[in-house]
Amino acid sequence: MFTGIIEAVGEIADIRMIGGDMRLYVRTGSLDLSDVKLGDSIATNGACLTAVELPGDGFVADVSLETLAHTRFESLAVGEAVNLEKAMRADTRFGGHIVTGHVDALGTVVMRHDDARSVRLSVRMPASIQRYVAAKGSITVDGVSLTVNALDGDCLELNIVPHTAQETLIDSYTAGRQVHLEVDIIARYLERLMGAAQAEQTTDGDAGGVTLALLANHGFMRR
């Protein structure tokens, strides 16, 4: 699990297609690898990758077809910069929000403009994730935990403060850039829970829907 607080910007050192999928070598720059061992997870542009080799200046990871299908990794180039975050520890500060490292969809930057010292971004998202995104809720963009300022049709609006822009890839974003999006996992669990609960109610002859009894039965309020 991750928090969406980027620890370093690294770069792609090598890309190899092996047996139909991909192996990446990522140089990790200033990221401290002293506590990283084989099998540990490192979020790379928000995608959770497992370190299978540790050559000293970075890590090597295998990228499955499932990951390739939901990310822009197939379009990566040697020398391209990537956001990096090690898996969180239980005794560290939780600075962002719960990030699984499972990319849900690709978004596209459609607008960027300066707003005083901040940067404003508009990112178009596919229909498959729109129901999970709420104004003032959280979303992960290329591994960065961000607050959704507003929603405008199929676009989400973001405000990037100077520190975040400088410490991540976001400062380089221009219109047309594809980005990895991960929705708040709480929204997915809630949808699943509510769907199961409504199915139970329908089976029992109830019309379904959100009721006080439903919320109480699933621990959202006291009886």
mmCIF file with all atom_site columns, C-alpha atoms in Angstrom:
data_model
loop_
_atom_site.group_PDB
_atom_site.id
_atom_site.type_symbol
_atom_site.label_atom_id
_atom_site.label_alt_id
_atom_site.label_comp_id
_atom_site.label_asym_id
_atom_site.label_entity_id
_atom_site.label_seq_id
_atom_site.pdbx_PDB_ins_code
_atom_site.Cartn_x
_atom_site.Cartn_y
_atom_site.Cartn_z
_atom_site.occupancy
_atom_site.B_iso_or_equiv
_atom_site.pdbx_formal_charge
_atom_site.auth_seq_id
_atom_site.auth_comp_id
_atom_site.auth_asym_id
_atom_site.auth_atom_id
_atom_site.pdbx_PDB_model_num
ATOM 1   C CA . MET A 1 1   ? 0.000   0.000   0.000   1.00 0.00 ? 1   MET A CA 1
ATOM 2   C CA . PHE A 1 2   ? 1.090   3.568   -0.710  1.00 0.00 ? 2   PHE A CA 1
ATOM 3   C CA . THR A 1 3   ? 0.049   7.088   0.280   1.00 0.00 ? 3   THR A CA 1
ATOM 4   C CA . GLY A 1 4   ? 0.476   9.052   -2.947  1.00 0.00 ? 4   GLY A CA 1
ATOM 5   C CA . ILE A 1 5   ? 3.323   11.178  -1.570  1.00 0.00 ? 5   ILE A CA 1
ATOM 6   C CA . ILE A 1 6   ? 6.107   10.944  -4.171  1.00 0.00 ? 6   ILE A CA 1
ATOM 7   C CA . GLU A 1 7   ? 9.534   10.277  -2.656  1.00 0.00 ? 7   GLU A CA 1
ATOM 8   C CA . ALA A 1 8   ? 11.701  10.735  -5.742  1.00 0.00 ? 8   ALA A CA 1
ATOM 9   C CA . VAL A 1 9   ? 11.687  11.089  -9.510  1.00 0.00 ? 9   VAL A CA 1
ATOM 10  C CA . GLY A 1 10  ? 13.626  8.362   -11.279 1.00 0.00 ? 10  GLY A CA 1
ATOM 11  C CA . GLU A 1 11  ? 14.151  7.435   -14.907 1.00 0.00 ? 11  GLU A CA 1
ATOM 12  C CA . ILE A 1 12  ? 13.708  4.453   -17.167 1.00 0.00 ? 12  ILE A CA 1
ATOM 13  C CA . ALA A 1 13  ? 17.143  2.916   -17.757 1.00 0.00 ? 13  ALA A CA 1
ATOM 14  C CA . ASP A 1 14  ? 16.167  -0.086  -19.865 1.00 0.00 ? 14  ASP A CA 1
ATOM 15  C CA . ILE A 1 15  ? 13.082  -1.700  -21.391 1.00 0.00 ? 15  ILE A CA 1
ATOM 16  C CA . ARG A 1 16  ? 12.993  -5.284  -22.589 1.00 0.00 ? 16  ARG A CA 1
ATOM 17  C CA . MET A 1 17  ? 10.168  -7.379  -23.968 1.00 0.00 ? 17  MET A CA 1
ATOM 18  C CA . ILE A 1 18  ? 10.550  -10.911 -22.619 1.00 0.00 ? 18  ILE A CA 1
ATOM 19  C CA . GLY A 1 19  ? 8.164   -13.792 -23.295 1.00 0.00 ? 19  GLY A CA 1
ATOM 20  C CA . GLY A 1 20  ? 5.406   -11.469 -24.435 1.00 0.00 ? 20  GLY A CA 1
ATOM 21  C CA . ASP A 1 21  ? 5.499   -9.009  -21.543 1.00 0.00 ? 21  ASP A CA 1
ATOM 22  C CA . MET A 1 22  ? 7.931   -6.392  -20.235 1.00 0.00 ? 22  MET A CA 1
ATOM 23  C CA . ARG A 1 23  ? 10.900  -6.053  -17.911 1.00 0.00 ? 23  ARG A CA 1
ATOM 24  C CA . LEU A 1 24  ? 11.797  -2.543  -16.727 1.00 0.00 ? 24  LEU A CA 1
ATOM 25  C CA . TYR A 1 25  ? 15.016  -1.257  -15.202 1.00 0.00 ? 25  TYR A CA 1
ATOM 26  C CA . VAL A 1 26  ? 14.355  1.923   -13.256 1.00 0.00 ? 26  VAL A CA 1
ATOM 27  C CA . ARG A 1 27  ? 17.128  4.149   -11.917 1.00 0.00 ? 27  ARG A CA 1
ATOM 28  C CA . THR A 1 28  ? 15.752  5.584   -8.695  1.00 0.00 ? 28  THR A CA 1
ATOM 29  C CA . GLY A 1 29  ? 17.829  8.766   -8.303  1.00 0.00 ? 29  GLY A CA 1
ATOM 30  C CA . SER A 1 30  ? 17.591  10.108  -4.737  1.00 0.00 ? 30  SER A CA 1
ATOM 31  C CA . LEU A 1 31  ? 15.234  7.356   -3.519  1.00 0.00 ? 31  LEU A CA 1
ATOM 32  C CA . ASP A 1 32  ? 16.760  5.603   -0.485  1.00 0.00 ? 32  ASP A CA 1
ATOM 33  C CA . LEU A 1 33  ? 16.982  1.891   -1.316  1.00 0.00 ? 33  LEU A CA 1
ATOM 34  C CA . SER A 1 34  ? 18.814  0.871   1.869   1.00 0.00 ? 34  SER A CA 1
ATOM 35  C CA . ASP A 1 35  ? 15.652  -0.712  3.293   1.00 0.00 ? 35  ASP A CA 1
ATOM 36  C CA . VAL A 1 36  ? 14.417  -2.243  0.026   1.00 0.00 ? 36  VAL A CA 1
ATOM 37  C CA . LYS A 1 37  ? 14.815  -5.978  -0.546  1.00 0.00 ? 37  LYS A CA 1
ATOM 38  C CA . LEU A 1 38  ? 13.885  -8.342  -3.347  1.00 0.00 ? 38  LEU A CA 1
ATOM 39  C CA . GLY A 1 39  ? 10.116  -8.758  -3.526  1.00 0.00 ? 39  GLY A CA 1
ATOM 40  C CA . ASP A 1 40  ? 9.359   -5.299  -2.158  1.00 0.00 ? 40  ASP A CA 1
ATOM 41  C CA . SER A 1 41  ? 6.924   -3.014  -3.971  1.00 0.00 ? 41  SER A CA 1
ATOM 42  C CA . ILE A 1 42  ? 7.718   0.377   -5.490  1.00 0.00 ? 42  ILE A CA 1
ATOM 43  C CA . ALA A 1 43  ? 4.993   2.473   -7.110  1.00 0.00 ? 43  ALA A CA 1
ATOM 44  C CA . THR A 1 44  ? 6.173   3.690   -10.500 1.00 0.00 ? 44  THR A CA 1
ATOM 45  C CA . ASN A 1 45  ? 3.912   6.411   -11.905 1.00 0.00 ? 45  ASN A CA 1
ATOM 46  C CA . GLY A 1 46  ? 1.345   4.963   -9.532  1.00 0.00 ? 46  GLY A CA 1
ATOM 47  C CA . ALA A 1 47  ? 1.630   1.338   -10.678 1.00 0.00 ? 47  ALA A CA 1
ATOM 48  C CA . CYS A 1 48  ? 2.786   -1.141  -8.035  1.00 0.00 ? 48  CYS A CA 1
ATOM 49  C CA . LEU A 1 49  ? 5.857   -2.992  -9.308  1.00 0.00 ? 49  LEU A CA 1
ATOM 50  C CA . THR A 1 50  ? 7.786   -5.766  -7.551  1.00 0.00 ? 50  THR A CA 1
ATOM 51  C CA . ALA A 1 51  ? 11.582  -5.488  -7.356  1.00 0.00 ? 51  ALA A CA 1
ATOM 52  C CA . VAL A 1 52  ? 13.085  -8.684  -8.813  1.00 0.00 ? 52  VAL A CA 1
ATOM 53  C CA . GLU A 1 53  ? 16.632  -7.321  -9.066  1.00 0.00 ? 53  GLU A CA 1
ATOM 54  C CA . LEU A 1 54  ? 18.463  -4.574  -7.150  1.00 0.00 ? 54  LEU A CA 1
ATOM 55  C CA . PRO A 1 55  ? 21.508  -3.534  -9.203  1.00 0.00 ? 55  PRO A CA 1
ATOM 56  C CA . GLY A 1 56  ? 22.488  -0.772  -6.777  1.00 0.00 ? 56  GLY A CA 1
ATOM 57  C CA . ASP A 1 57  ? 21.244  2.366   -8.512  1.00 0.00 ? 57  ASP A CA 1
ATOM 58  C CA . GLY A 1 58  ? 17.659  1.242   -8.951  1.00 0.00 ? 58  GLY A CA 1
ATOM 59  C CA . PHE A 1 59  ? 15.474  -1.814  -9.388  1.00 0.00 ? 59  PHE A CA 1
ATOM 60  C CA . VAL A 1 60  ? 14.301  -4.213  -12.080 1.00 0.00 ? 60  VAL A CA 1
ATOM 61  C CA . ALA A 1 61  ? 10.638  -5.240  -12.284 1.00 0.00 ? 61  ALA A CA 1
ATOM 62  C CA . ASP A 1 62  ? 8.479   -7.428  -14.480 1.00 0.00 ? 62  ASP A CA 1
ATOM 63  C CA . VAL A 1 63  ? 5.366   -5.816  -15.970 1.00 0.00 ? 63  VAL A CA 1
ATOM 64  C CA . SER A 1 64  ? 2.518   -8.226  -16.733 1.00 0.00 ? 64  SER A CA 1
ATOM 65  C CA . LEU A 1 65  ? 0.092   -8.038  -19.631 1.00 0.00 ? 65  LEU A CA 1
ATOM 66  C CA . GLU A 1 66  ? -2.632  -7.015  -17.162 1.00 0.00 ? 66  GLU A CA 1
ATOM 67  C CA . THR A 1 67  ? -0.580  -4.008  -16.070 1.00 0.00 ? 67  THR A CA 1
ATOM 68  C CA . LEU A 1 68  ? 0.333   -3.136  -19.654 1.00 0.00 ? 68  LEU A CA 1
ATOM 69  C CA . ALA A 1 69  ? -3.353  -3.172  -20.585 1.00 0.00 ? 69  ALA A CA 1
ATOM 70  C CA . HIS A 1 70  ? -4.226  -0.522  -17.977 1.00 0.00 ? 70  HIS A CA 1
ATOM 71  C CA . THR A 1 71  ? -1.169  1.742   -18.133 1.00 0.00 ? 71  THR A CA 1
ATOM 72  C CA . ARG A 1 72  ? 0.922   3.679   -20.645 1.00 0.00 ? 72  ARG A CA 1
ATOM 73  C CA . PHE A 1 73  ? 4.013   1.586   -19.933 1.00 0.00 ? 73  PHE A CA 1
ATOM 74  C CA . GLU A 1 74  ? 4.122   0.284   -23.501 1.00 0.00 ? 74  GLU A CA 1
ATOM 75  C CA . SER A 1 75  ? 4.834   3.849   -24.647 1.00 0.00 ? 75  SER A CA 1
ATOM 76  C CA . LEU A 1 76  ? 7.642   4.472   -22.125 1.00 0.00 ? 76  LEU A CA 1
ATOM 77  C CA . ALA A 1 77  ? 11.036  5.412   -23.507 1.00 0.00 ? 77  ALA A CA 1
ATOM 78  C CA . VAL A 1 78  ? 14.516  4.982   -22.092 1.00 0.00 ? 78  VAL A CA 1
ATOM 79  C CA . GLY A 1 79  ? 15.429  8.153   -20.225 1.00 0.00 ? 79  GLY A CA 1
ATOM 80  C CA . GLU A 1 80  ? 11.808  9.047   -19.422 1.00 0.00 ? 80  GLU A CA 1
ATOM 81  C CA . ALA A 1 81  ? 11.188  10.340  -15.900 1.00 0.00 ? 81  ALA A CA 1
ATOM 82  C CA . VAL A 1 82  ? 8.850   8.492   -13.510 1.00 0.00 ? 82  VAL A CA 1
ATOM 83  C CA . ASN A 1 83  ? 7.350   9.218   -10.095 1.00 0.00 ? 83  ASN A CA 1
ATOM 84  C CA . LEU A 1 84  ? 8.503   6.810   -7.379  1.00 0.00 ? 84  LEU A CA 1
ATOM 85  C CA . GLU A 1 85  ? 7.188   5.855   -3.942  1.00 0.00 ? 85  GLU A CA 1
ATOM 86  C CA . LYS A 1 86  ? 8.178   2.924   -1.746  1.00 0.00 ? 86  LYS A CA 1
ATOM 87  C CA . ALA A 1 87  ? 5.451   0.932   -0.022  1.00 0.00 ? 87  ALA A CA 1
ATOM 88  C CA . MET A 1 88  ? 4.393   2.639   3.190   1.00 0.00 ? 88  MET A CA 1
ATOM 89  C CA . ARG A 1 89  ? 5.391   1.389   6.625   1.00 0.00 ? 89  ARG A CA 1
ATOM 90  C CA . ALA A 1 90  ? 2.976   1.060   9.525   1.00 0.00 ? 90  ALA A CA 1
ATOM 91  C CA . ASP A 1 91  ? 4.999   3.511   11.640  1.00 0.00 ? 91  ASP A CA 1
ATOM 92  C CA . THR A 1 92  ? 5.210   6.351   9.096   1.00 0.00 ? 92  THR A CA 1
ATOM 93  C CA . ARG A 1 93  ? 3.008   9.418   8.706   1.00 0.00 ? 93  ARG A CA 1
ATOM 94  C CA . PHE A 1 94  ? 0.041   8.920   6.380   1.00 0.00 ? 94  PHE A CA 1
ATOM 95  C CA . GLY A 1 95  ? 0.352   12.064  4.286   1.00 0.00 ? 95  GLY A CA 1
ATOM 96  C CA . GLY A 1 96  ? -1.944  11.367  1.327   1.00 0.00 ? 96  GLY A CA 1
ATOM 97  C CA . HIS A 1 97  ? -4.724  8.771   1.053   1.00 0.00 ? 97  HIS A CA 1
ATOM 98  C CA . ILE A 1 98  ? -4.957  4.992   0.653   1.00 0.00 ? 98  ILE A CA 1
ATOM 99  C CA . VAL A 1 99  ? -3.318  4.108   -2.679  1.00 0.00 ? 99  VAL A CA 1
ATOM 100 C CA . THR A 1 100 ? -3.157  0.480   -3.815  1.00 0.00 ? 100 THR A CA 1
ATOM 101 C CA . GLY A 1 101 ? -0.922  0.939   -6.839  1.00 0.00 ? 101 GLY A CA 1
ATOM 102 C CA . HIS A 1 102 ? -3.549  -0.641  -9.109  1.00 0.00 ? 102 HIS A CA 1
ATOM 103 C CA . VAL A 1 103 ? -4.114  1.728   -12.021 1.00 0.00 ? 103 VAL A CA 1
ATOM 104 C CA . ASP A 1 104 ? -7.805  1.906   -12.901 1.00 0.00 ? 104 ASP A CA 1
ATOM 105 C CA . ALA A 1 105 ? -7.676  3.824   -16.167 1.00 0.00 ? 105 ALA A CA 1
ATOM 106 C CA . LEU A 1 106 ? -5.804  6.244   -18.378 1.00 0.00 ? 106 LEU A CA 1
ATOM 107 C CA . GLY A 1 107 ? -6.782  9.897   -18.315 1.00 0.00 ? 107 GLY A CA 1
ATOM 108 C CA . THR A 1 108 ? -5.763  12.695  -20.660 1.00 0.00 ? 108 THR A CA 1
ATOM 109 C CA . VAL A 1 109 ? -4.658  16.193  -19.710 1.00 0.00 ? 109 VAL A CA 1
ATOM 110 C CA . VAL A 1 110 ? -6.879  18.536  -21.748 1.00 0.00 ? 110 VAL A CA 1
ATOM 111 C CA . MET A 1 111 ? -5.964  21.879  -20.201 1.00 0.00 ? 111 MET A CA 1
ATOM 112 C CA . ARG A 1 112 ? -3.209  23.458  -18.146 1.00 0.00 ? 112 ARG A CA 1
ATOM 113 C CA . HIS A 1 113 ? -2.871  27.033  -16.969 1.00 0.00 ? 113 HIS A CA 1
ATOM 114 C CA . ASP A 1 114 ? -1.122  28.934  -14.207 1.00 0.00 ? 114 ASP A CA 1
ATOM 115 C CA . ASP A 1 115 ? -3.166  30.232  -11.280 1.00 0.00 ? 115 ASP A CA 1
ATOM 116 C CA . ALA A 1 116 ? -0.904  32.549  -9.245  1.00 0.00 ? 116 ALA A CA 1
ATOM 117 C CA . ARG A 1 117 ? 1.872   30.167  -8.110  1.00 0.00 ? 117 ARG A CA 1
ATOM 118 C CA . SER A 1 118 ? -0.247  27.054  -8.573  1.00 0.00 ? 118 SER A CA 1
ATOM 119 C CA . VAL A 1 119 ? -0.985  25.073  -11.718 1.00 0.00 ? 119 VAL A CA 1
ATOM 120 C CA . ARG A 1 120 ? -4.527  24.200  -12.748 1.00 0.00 ? 120 ARG A CA 1
ATOM 121 C CA . LEU A 1 121 ? -5.106  20.978  -14.676 1.00 0.00 ? 121 LEU A CA 1
ATOM 122 C CA . SER A 1 122 ? -8.188  19.539  -16.335 1.00 0.00 ? 122 SER A CA 1
ATOM 123 C CA . VAL A 1 123 ? -8.013  15.779  -16.912 1.00 0.00 ? 123 VAL A CA 1
ATOM 124 C CA . ARG A 1 124 ? -10.522 13.831  -18.997 1.00 0.00 ? 124 ARG A CA 1
ATOM 125 C CA . MET A 1 125 ? -11.435 10.479  -17.464 1.00 0.00 ? 125 MET A CA 1
ATOM 126 C CA . PRO A 1 126 ? -13.174 7.491   -19.064 1.00 0.00 ? 126 PRO A CA 1
ATOM 127 C CA . ALA A 1 127 ? -16.797 6.677   -18.251 1.00 0.00 ? 127 ALA A CA 1
ATOM 128 C CA . SER A 1 128 ? -15.741 3.499   -16.413 1.00 0.00 ? 128 SER A CA 1
ATOM 129 C CA . ILE A 1 129 ? -14.428 5.430   -13.395 1.00 0.00 ? 129 ILE A CA 1
ATOM 130 C CA . GLN A 1 130 ? -16.526 8.584   -13.359 1.00 0.00 ? 130 GLN A CA 1
ATOM 131 C CA . ARG A 1 131 ? -18.975 7.297   -10.743 1.00 0.00 ? 131 ARG A CA 1
ATOM 132 C CA . TYR A 1 132 ? -16.115 6.832   -8.260  1.00 0.00 ? 132 TYR A CA 1
ATOM 133 C CA . VAL A 1 133 ? -14.857 10.428  -8.477  1.00 0.00 ? 133 VAL A CA 1
ATOM 134 C CA . ALA A 1 134 ? -16.345 13.181  -6.313  1.00 0.00 ? 134 ALA A CA 1
ATOM 135 C CA . ALA A 1 135 ? -15.613 16.870  -5.859  1.00 0.00 ? 135 ALA A CA 1
ATOM 136 C CA . LYS A 1 136 ? -13.267 17.363  -2.885  1.00 0.00 ? 136 LYS A CA 1
ATOM 137 C CA . GLY A 1 137 ? -12.538 13.649  -2.891  1.00 0.00 ? 137 GLY A CA 1
ATOM 138 C CA . SER A 1 138 ? -9.156  12.044  -3.559  1.00 0.00 ? 138 SER A CA 1
ATOM 139 C CA . ILE A 1 139 ? -7.672  10.647  -6.762  1.00 0.00 ? 139 ILE A CA 1
ATOM 140 C CA . THR A 1 140 ? -4.225  9.407   -7.697  1.00 0.00 ? 140 THR A CA 1
ATOM 141 C CA . VAL A 1 141 ? -2.616  10.824  -10.854 1.00 0.00 ? 141 VAL A CA 1
ATOM 142 C CA . ASP A 1 142 ? 0.621   9.087   -11.899 1.00 0.00 ? 142 ASP A CA 1
ATOM 143 C CA . GLY A 1 143 ? 0.997   8.039   -8.262  1.00 0.00 ? 143 GLY A CA 1
ATOM 144 C CA . VAL A 1 144 ? 0.374   11.506  -6.787  1.00 0.00 ? 144 VAL A CA 1
ATOM 145 C CA . SER A 1 145 ? -2.403  11.879  -4.197  1.00 0.00 ? 145 SER A CA 1
ATOM 146 C CA . LEU A 1 146 ? -4.509  14.862  -5.248  1.00 0.00 ? 146 LEU A CA 1
ATOM 147 C CA . THR A 1 147 ? -7.792  16.503  -4.305  1.00 0.00 ? 147 THR A CA 1
ATOM 148 C CA . VAL A 1 148 ? -10.474 16.824  -6.970  1.00 0.00 ? 148 VAL A CA 1
ATOM 149 C CA . ASN A 1 149 ? -11.356 20.532  -6.980  1.00 0.00 ? 149 ASN A CA 1
ATOM 150 C CA . ALA A 1 150 ? -14.418 20.158  -9.174  1.00 0.00 ? 150 ALA A CA 1
ATOM 151 C CA . LEU A 1 151 ? -16.046 18.018  -11.848 1.00 0.00 ? 151 LEU A CA 1
ATOM 152 C CA . ASP A 1 152 ? -16.982 19.315  -15.295 1.00 0.00 ? 152 ASP A CA 1
ATOM 153 C CA . GLY A 1 153 ? -18.679 16.654  -17.375 1.00 0.00 ? 153 GLY A CA 1
ATOM 154 C CA . ASP A 1 154 ? -16.134 13.924  -18.025 1.00 0.00 ? 154 ASP A CA 1
ATOM 155 C CA . CYS A 1 155 ? -13.255 16.047  -16.715 1.00 0.00 ? 155 CYS A CA 1
ATOM 156 C CA . LEU A 1 156 ? -11.858 16.458  -13.216 1.00 0.00 ? 156 LEU A CA 1
ATOM 157 C CA . GLU A 1 157 ? -10.241 19.741  -12.178 1.00 0.00 ? 157 GLU A CA 1
ATOM 158 C CA . LEU A 1 158 ? -7.024  19.784  -10.137 1.00 0.00 ? 158 LEU A CA 1
ATOM 159 C CA . ASN A 1 159 ? -5.027  22.498  -8.389  1.00 0.00 ? 159 ASN A CA 1
ATOM 160 C CA . ILE A 1 160 ? -1.318  21.717  -8.050  1.00 0.00 ? 160 ILE A CA 1
ATOM 161 C CA . VAL A 1 161 ? 0.638   23.658  -5.426  1.00 0.00 ? 161 VAL A CA 1
ATOM 162 C CA . PRO A 1 162 ? 4.259   24.631  -6.247  1.00 0.00 ? 162 PRO A CA 1
ATOM 163 C CA . HIS A 1 163 ? 5.883   21.973  -4.042  1.00 0.00 ? 163 HIS A CA 1
ATOM 164 C CA . THR A 1 164 ? 3.925   19.131  -5.662  1.00 0.00 ? 164 THR A CA 1
ATOM 165 C CA . ALA A 1 165 ? 4.665   20.434  -9.157  1.00 0.00 ? 165 ALA A CA 1
ATOM 166 C CA . GLN A 1 166 ? 8.395   20.683  -8.421  1.00 0.00 ? 166 GLN A CA 1
ATOM 167 C CA . GLU A 1 167 ? 8.760   17.300  -6.705  1.00 0.00 ? 167 GLU A CA 1
ATOM 168 C CA . THR A 1 168 ? 6.846   15.258  -9.296  1.00 0.00 ? 168 THR A CA 1
ATOM 169 C CA . LEU A 1 169 ? 6.367   14.947  -13.044 1.00 0.00 ? 169 LEU A CA 1
ATOM 170 C CA . ILE A 1 170 ? 3.340   17.231  -12.981 1.00 0.00 ? 170 ILE A CA 1
ATOM 171 C CA . ASP A 1 171 ? 5.339   20.359  -13.789 1.00 0.00 ? 171 ASP A CA 1
ATOM 172 C CA . SER A 1 172 ? 6.079   18.853  -17.222 1.00 0.00 ? 172 SER A CA 1
ATOM 173 C CA . TYR A 1 173 ? 2.463   18.037  -18.113 1.00 0.00 ? 173 TYR A CA 1
ATOM 174 C CA . THR A 1 174 ? 0.973   19.595  -21.224 1.00 0.00 ? 174 THR A CA 1
ATOM 175 C CA . ALA A 1 175 ? -2.323  19.069  -23.030 1.00 0.00 ? 175 ALA A CA 1
ATOM 176 C CA . GLY A 1 176 ? -2.503  15.598  -24.595 1.00 0.00 ? 176 GLY A CA 1
ATOM 177 C CA . ARG A 1 177 ? -0.411  13.883  -21.934 1.00 0.00 ? 177 ARG A CA 1
ATOM 178 C CA . GLN A 1 178 ? -1.802  10.525  -20.811 1.00 0.00 ? 178 GLN A CA 1
ATOM 179 C CA . VAL A 1 179 ? -1.759  9.867   -17.068 1.00 0.00 ? 179 VAL A CA 1
ATOM 180 C CA . HIS A 1 180 ? -2.456  6.917   -14.806 1.00 0.00 ? 180 HIS A CA 1
ATOM 181 C CA . LEU A 1 181 ? -5.604  7.309   -12.689 1.00 0.00 ? 181 LEU A CA 1
ATOM 182 C CA . GLU A 1 182 ? -6.503  5.358   -9.555  1.00 0.00 ? 182 GLU A CA 1
ATOM 183 C CA . VAL A 1 183 ? -9.780  6.125   -7.808  1.00 0.00 ? 183 VAL A CA 1
ATOM 184 C CA . ASP A 1 184 ? -10.246 6.103   -4.046  1.00 0.00 ? 184 ASP A CA 1
ATOM 185 C CA . ILE A 1 185 ? -10.506 2.435   -3.040  1.00 0.00 ? 185 ILE A CA 1
ATOM 186 C CA . ILE A 1 186 ? -13.137 3.333   -0.428  1.00 0.00 ? 186 ILE A CA 1
ATOM 187 C CA . ALA A 1 187 ? -15.540 4.262   -3.233  1.00 0.00 ? 187 ALA A CA 1
ATOM 188 C CA . ARG A 1 188 ? -15.072 0.847   -4.864  1.00 0.00 ? 188 ARG A CA 1
ATOM 189 C CA . TYR A 1 189 ? -15.631 -1.044  -1.611  1.00 0.00 ? 189 TYR A CA 1
ATOM 190 C CA . LEU A 1 190 ? -18.690 1.048   -0.821  1.00 0.00 ? 190 LEU A CA 1
ATOM 191 C CA . GLU A 1 191 ? -20.206 0.330   -4.235  1.00 0.00 ? 191 GLU A CA 1
ATOM 192 C CA . ARG A 1 192 ? -19.634 -3.398  -3.747  1.00 0.00 ? 192 ARG A CA 1
ATOM 193 C CA . LEU A 1 193 ? -21.051 -3.335  -0.233  1.00 0.00 ? 193 LEU A CA 1
ATOM 194 C CA . MET A 1 194 ? -24.152 -1.382  -1.228  1.00 0.00 ? 194 MET A CA 1
ATOM 195 C CA . GLY A 1 195 ? -24.783 -3.626  -4.233  1.00 0.00 ? 195 GLY A CA 1
ATOM 196 C CA . ALA A 1 196 ? -24.579 -6.772  -2.107  1.00 0.00 ? 196 ALA A CA 1
ATOM 197 C CA . ALA A 1 197 ? -26.785 -5.268  0.581   1.00 0.00 ? 197 ALA A CA 1
ATOM 198 C CA . GLN A 1 198 ? -29.425 -4.194  -1.924  1.00 0.00 ? 198 GLN A CA 1
ATOM 199 C CA . ALA A 1 199 ? -29.388 -7.662  -3.496  1.00 0.00 ? 199 ALA A CA 1
ATOM 200 C CA . GLU A 1 200 ? -30.018 -9.166  -0.046  1.00 0.00 ? 200 GLU A CA 1
ATOM 201 C CA . GLN A 1 201 ? -32.911 -6.798  0.566   1.00 0.00 ? 201 GLN A CA 1
ATOM 202 C CA . THR A 1 202 ? -34.451 -7.530  -2.824  1.00 0.00 ? 202 THR A CA 1
ATOM 203 C CA . THR A 1 203 ? -34.236 -11.267 -2.108  1.00 0.00 ? 203 THR A CA 1
ATOM 204 C CA . ASP A 1 204 ? -36.047 -10.671 1.183   1.00 0.00 ? 204 ASP A CA 1
ATOM 205 C CA . GLY A 1 205 ? -38.822 -8.840  -0.646  1.00 0.00 ? 205 GLY A CA 1
ATOM 206 C CA . ASP A 1 206 ? -37.581 -5.338  0.119   1.00 0.00 ? 206 ASP A CA 1
ATOM 207 C CA . ALA A 1 207 ? -37.478 -2.790  -2.683  1.00 0.00 ? 207 ALA A CA 1
ATOM 208 C CA . GLY A 1 208 ? -33.822 -2.045  -1.902  1.00 0.00 ? 208 GLY A CA 1
ATOM 209 C CA . GLY A 1 209 ? -32.193 1.360   -1.619  1.00 0.00 ? 209 GLY A CA 1
ATOM 210 C CA . VAL A 1 210 ? -30.276 3.084   1.158   1.00 0.00 ? 210 VAL A CA 1
ATOM 211 C CA . THR A 1 211 ? -32.179 2.931   4.429   1.00 0.00 ? 211 THR A CA 1
ATOM 212 C CA . LEU A 1 212 ? -31.316 3.514   8.091   1.00 0.00 ? 212 LEU A CA 1
ATOM 213 C CA . ALA A 1 213 ? -31.577 -0.218  8.667   1.00 0.00 ? 213 ALA A CA 1
ATOM 214 C CA . LEU A 1 214 ? -29.166 -0.928  5.822   1.00 0.00 ? 214 LEU A CA 1
ATOM 215 C CA . LEU A 1 215 ? -26.605 1.510   7.221   1.00 0.00 ? 215 LEU A CA 1
ATOM 216 C CA . ALA A 1 216 ? -26.949 0.074   10.716  1.00 0.00 ? 216 ALA A CA 1
ATOM 217 C CA . ASN A 1 217 ? -26.664 -3.535  9.531   1.00 0.00 ? 217 ASN A CA 1
ATOM 218 C CA . HIS A 1 218 ? -23.353 -2.744  7.851   1.00 0.00 ? 218 HIS A CA 1
ATOM 219 C CA . GLY A 1 219 ? -21.793 -0.758  10.664  1.00 0.00 ? 219 GLY A CA 1
ATOM 220 C CA . PHE A 1 220 ? -22.244 2.795   9.371   1.00 0.00 ? 220 PHE A CA 1
ATOM 221 C CA . MET A 1 221 ? -24.361 3.841   12.384  1.00 0.00 ? 221 MET A CA 1
ATOM 222 C CA . ARG A 1 222 ? -25.392 2.556   15.761  1.00 0.00 ? 222 ARG A CA 1
ATOM 223 C CA . ARG A 1 223 ? -28.620 0.641   16.132  1.00 0.00 ? 223 ARG A CA 1
#
